[in-house]
PDB file of C-alpha atoms in Angstrom:
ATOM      1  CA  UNK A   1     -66.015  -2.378 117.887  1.00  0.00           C
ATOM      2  CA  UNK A   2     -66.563  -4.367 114.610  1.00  0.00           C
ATOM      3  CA  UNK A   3     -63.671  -4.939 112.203  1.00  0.00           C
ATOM      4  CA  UNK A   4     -63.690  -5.784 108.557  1.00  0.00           C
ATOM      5  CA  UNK A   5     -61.229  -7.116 106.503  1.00  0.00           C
ATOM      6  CA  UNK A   6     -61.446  -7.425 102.595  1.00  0.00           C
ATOM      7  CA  UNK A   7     -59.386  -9.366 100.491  1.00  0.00           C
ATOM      8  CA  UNK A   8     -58.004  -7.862  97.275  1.00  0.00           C
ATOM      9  CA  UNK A   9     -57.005 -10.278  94.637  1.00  0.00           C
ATOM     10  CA  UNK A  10     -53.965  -9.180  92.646  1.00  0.00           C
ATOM     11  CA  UNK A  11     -55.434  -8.239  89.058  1.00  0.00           C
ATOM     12  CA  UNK A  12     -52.882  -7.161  85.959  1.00  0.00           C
ATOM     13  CA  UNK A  13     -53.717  -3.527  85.023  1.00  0.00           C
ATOM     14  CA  UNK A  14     -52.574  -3.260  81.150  1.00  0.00           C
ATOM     15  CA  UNK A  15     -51.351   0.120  81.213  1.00  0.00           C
ATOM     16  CA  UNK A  16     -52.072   2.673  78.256  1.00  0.00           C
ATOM     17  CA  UNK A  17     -48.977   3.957  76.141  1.00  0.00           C
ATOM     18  CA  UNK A  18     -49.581   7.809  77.466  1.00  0.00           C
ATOM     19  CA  UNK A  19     -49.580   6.529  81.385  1.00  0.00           C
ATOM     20  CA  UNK A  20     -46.515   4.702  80.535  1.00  0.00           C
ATOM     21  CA  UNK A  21     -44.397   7.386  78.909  1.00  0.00           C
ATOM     22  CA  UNK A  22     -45.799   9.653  82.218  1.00  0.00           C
ATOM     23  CA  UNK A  23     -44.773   6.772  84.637  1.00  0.00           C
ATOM     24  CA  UNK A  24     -41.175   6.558  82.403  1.00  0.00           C
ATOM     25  CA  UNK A  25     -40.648  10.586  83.087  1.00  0.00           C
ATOM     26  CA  UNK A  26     -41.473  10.644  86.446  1.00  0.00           C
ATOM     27  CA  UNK A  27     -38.593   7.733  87.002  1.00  0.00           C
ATOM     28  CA  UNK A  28     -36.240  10.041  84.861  1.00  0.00           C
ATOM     29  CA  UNK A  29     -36.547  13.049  87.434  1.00  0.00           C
ATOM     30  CA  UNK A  30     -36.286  10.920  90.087  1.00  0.00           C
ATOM     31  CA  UNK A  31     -33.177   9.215  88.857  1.00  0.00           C
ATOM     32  CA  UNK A  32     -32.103  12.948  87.999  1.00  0.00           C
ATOM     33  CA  UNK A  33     -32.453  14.055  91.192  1.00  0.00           C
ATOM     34  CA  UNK A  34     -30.460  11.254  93.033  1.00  0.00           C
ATOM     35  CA  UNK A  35     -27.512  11.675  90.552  1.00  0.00           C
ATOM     36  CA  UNK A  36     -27.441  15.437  91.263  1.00  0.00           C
ATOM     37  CA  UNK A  37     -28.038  14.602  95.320  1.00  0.00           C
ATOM     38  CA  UNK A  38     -25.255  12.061  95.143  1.00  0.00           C
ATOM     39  CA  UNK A  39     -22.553  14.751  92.662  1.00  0.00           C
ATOM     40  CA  UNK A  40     -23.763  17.542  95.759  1.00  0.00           C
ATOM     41  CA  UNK A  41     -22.421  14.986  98.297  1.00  0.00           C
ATOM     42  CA  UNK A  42     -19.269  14.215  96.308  1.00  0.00           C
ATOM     43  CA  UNK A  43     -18.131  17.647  96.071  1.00  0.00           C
ATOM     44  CA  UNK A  44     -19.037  18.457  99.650  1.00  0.00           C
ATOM     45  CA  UNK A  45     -17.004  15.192 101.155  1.00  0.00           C
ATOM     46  CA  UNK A  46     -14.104  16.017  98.444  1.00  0.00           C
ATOM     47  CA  UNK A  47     -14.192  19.854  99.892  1.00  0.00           C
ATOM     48  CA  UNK A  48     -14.078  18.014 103.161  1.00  0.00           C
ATOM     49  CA  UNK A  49     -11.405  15.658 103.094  1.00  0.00           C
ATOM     50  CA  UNK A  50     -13.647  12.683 103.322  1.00  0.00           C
ATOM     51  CA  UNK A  51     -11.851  10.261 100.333  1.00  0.00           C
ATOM     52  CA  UNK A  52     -13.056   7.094 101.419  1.00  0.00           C
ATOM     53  CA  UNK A  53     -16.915   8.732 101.680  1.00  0.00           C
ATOM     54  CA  UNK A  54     -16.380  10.284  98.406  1.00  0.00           C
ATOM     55  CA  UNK A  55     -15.036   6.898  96.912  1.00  0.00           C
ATOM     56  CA  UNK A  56     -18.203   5.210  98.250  1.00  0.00           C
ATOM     57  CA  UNK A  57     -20.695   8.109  96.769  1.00  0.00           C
ATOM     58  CA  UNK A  58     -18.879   7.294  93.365  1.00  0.00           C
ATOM     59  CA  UNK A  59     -19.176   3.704  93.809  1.00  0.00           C
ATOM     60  CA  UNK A  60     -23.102   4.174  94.296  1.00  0.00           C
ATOM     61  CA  UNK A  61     -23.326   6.720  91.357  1.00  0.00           C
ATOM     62  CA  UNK A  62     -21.521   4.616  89.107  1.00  0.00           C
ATOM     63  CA  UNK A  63     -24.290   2.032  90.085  1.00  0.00           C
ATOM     64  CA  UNK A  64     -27.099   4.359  89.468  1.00  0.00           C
ATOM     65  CA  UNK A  65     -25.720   4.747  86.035  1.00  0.00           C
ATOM     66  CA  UNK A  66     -25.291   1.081  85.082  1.00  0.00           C
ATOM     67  CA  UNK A  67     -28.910   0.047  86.210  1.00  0.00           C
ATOM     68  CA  UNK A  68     -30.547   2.818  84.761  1.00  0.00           C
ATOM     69  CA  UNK A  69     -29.057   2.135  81.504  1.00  0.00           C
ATOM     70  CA  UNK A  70     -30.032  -1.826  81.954  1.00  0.00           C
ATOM     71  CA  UNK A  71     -33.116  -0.543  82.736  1.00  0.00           C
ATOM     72  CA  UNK A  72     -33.615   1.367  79.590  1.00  0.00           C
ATOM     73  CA  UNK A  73     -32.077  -1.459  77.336  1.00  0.00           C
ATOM     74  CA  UNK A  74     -34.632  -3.816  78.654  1.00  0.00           C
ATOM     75  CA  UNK A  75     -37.731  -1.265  78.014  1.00  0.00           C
ATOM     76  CA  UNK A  76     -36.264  -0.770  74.798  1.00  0.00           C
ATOM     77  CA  UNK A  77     -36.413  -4.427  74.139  1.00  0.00           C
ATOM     78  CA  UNK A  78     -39.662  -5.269  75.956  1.00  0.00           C
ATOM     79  CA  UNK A  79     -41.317  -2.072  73.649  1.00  0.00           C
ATOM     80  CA  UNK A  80     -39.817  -4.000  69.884  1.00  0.00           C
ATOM     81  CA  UNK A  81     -41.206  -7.703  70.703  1.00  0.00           C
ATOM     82  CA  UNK A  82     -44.582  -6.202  72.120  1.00  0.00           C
ATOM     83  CA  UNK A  83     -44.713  -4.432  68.627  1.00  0.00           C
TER      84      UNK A  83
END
């Protein structure tokens, strides 16, 4: 049995302004999606008597929150110098 193994060289793919707004959607539903996965869980553990699970679930979407908004800020700023 013969093997072969090719190397791949990392190259830097400049990335067209219509790819980029399709790559920036497809984050926002999956960011959507946690956030409504993590509010289902809340409300089930609340409905359950599960406060400290509940408190942890918050914790986590109150992080969600704060690095998708850092994450926007620094687009935002990366987009106005590159112009």
């Amino acid at each position: 049995m013969n093997s072969t193994v090719s190397s791949v060289g990392r190259t830097t793919v400049k990335r067209g302004a219509d790819e980029e707004r399709k790559s920036t959607a497809r984050s926002g539903q999956d960011v959507g999606g946690l956030e409504a996965l993590l509010d289902y869980a809340i409300a089930e553990g609340a409905q359950m008597g599960f406060g400290l699970f509940v408190s942890i679930l918050r914790l986590a979407r109150m992080a969600l929150k704060e690095e998708t908004e850092n994450i926007k800020s620094l687009a935002s700023q990366t987009r106005s110098s590159q112009q």
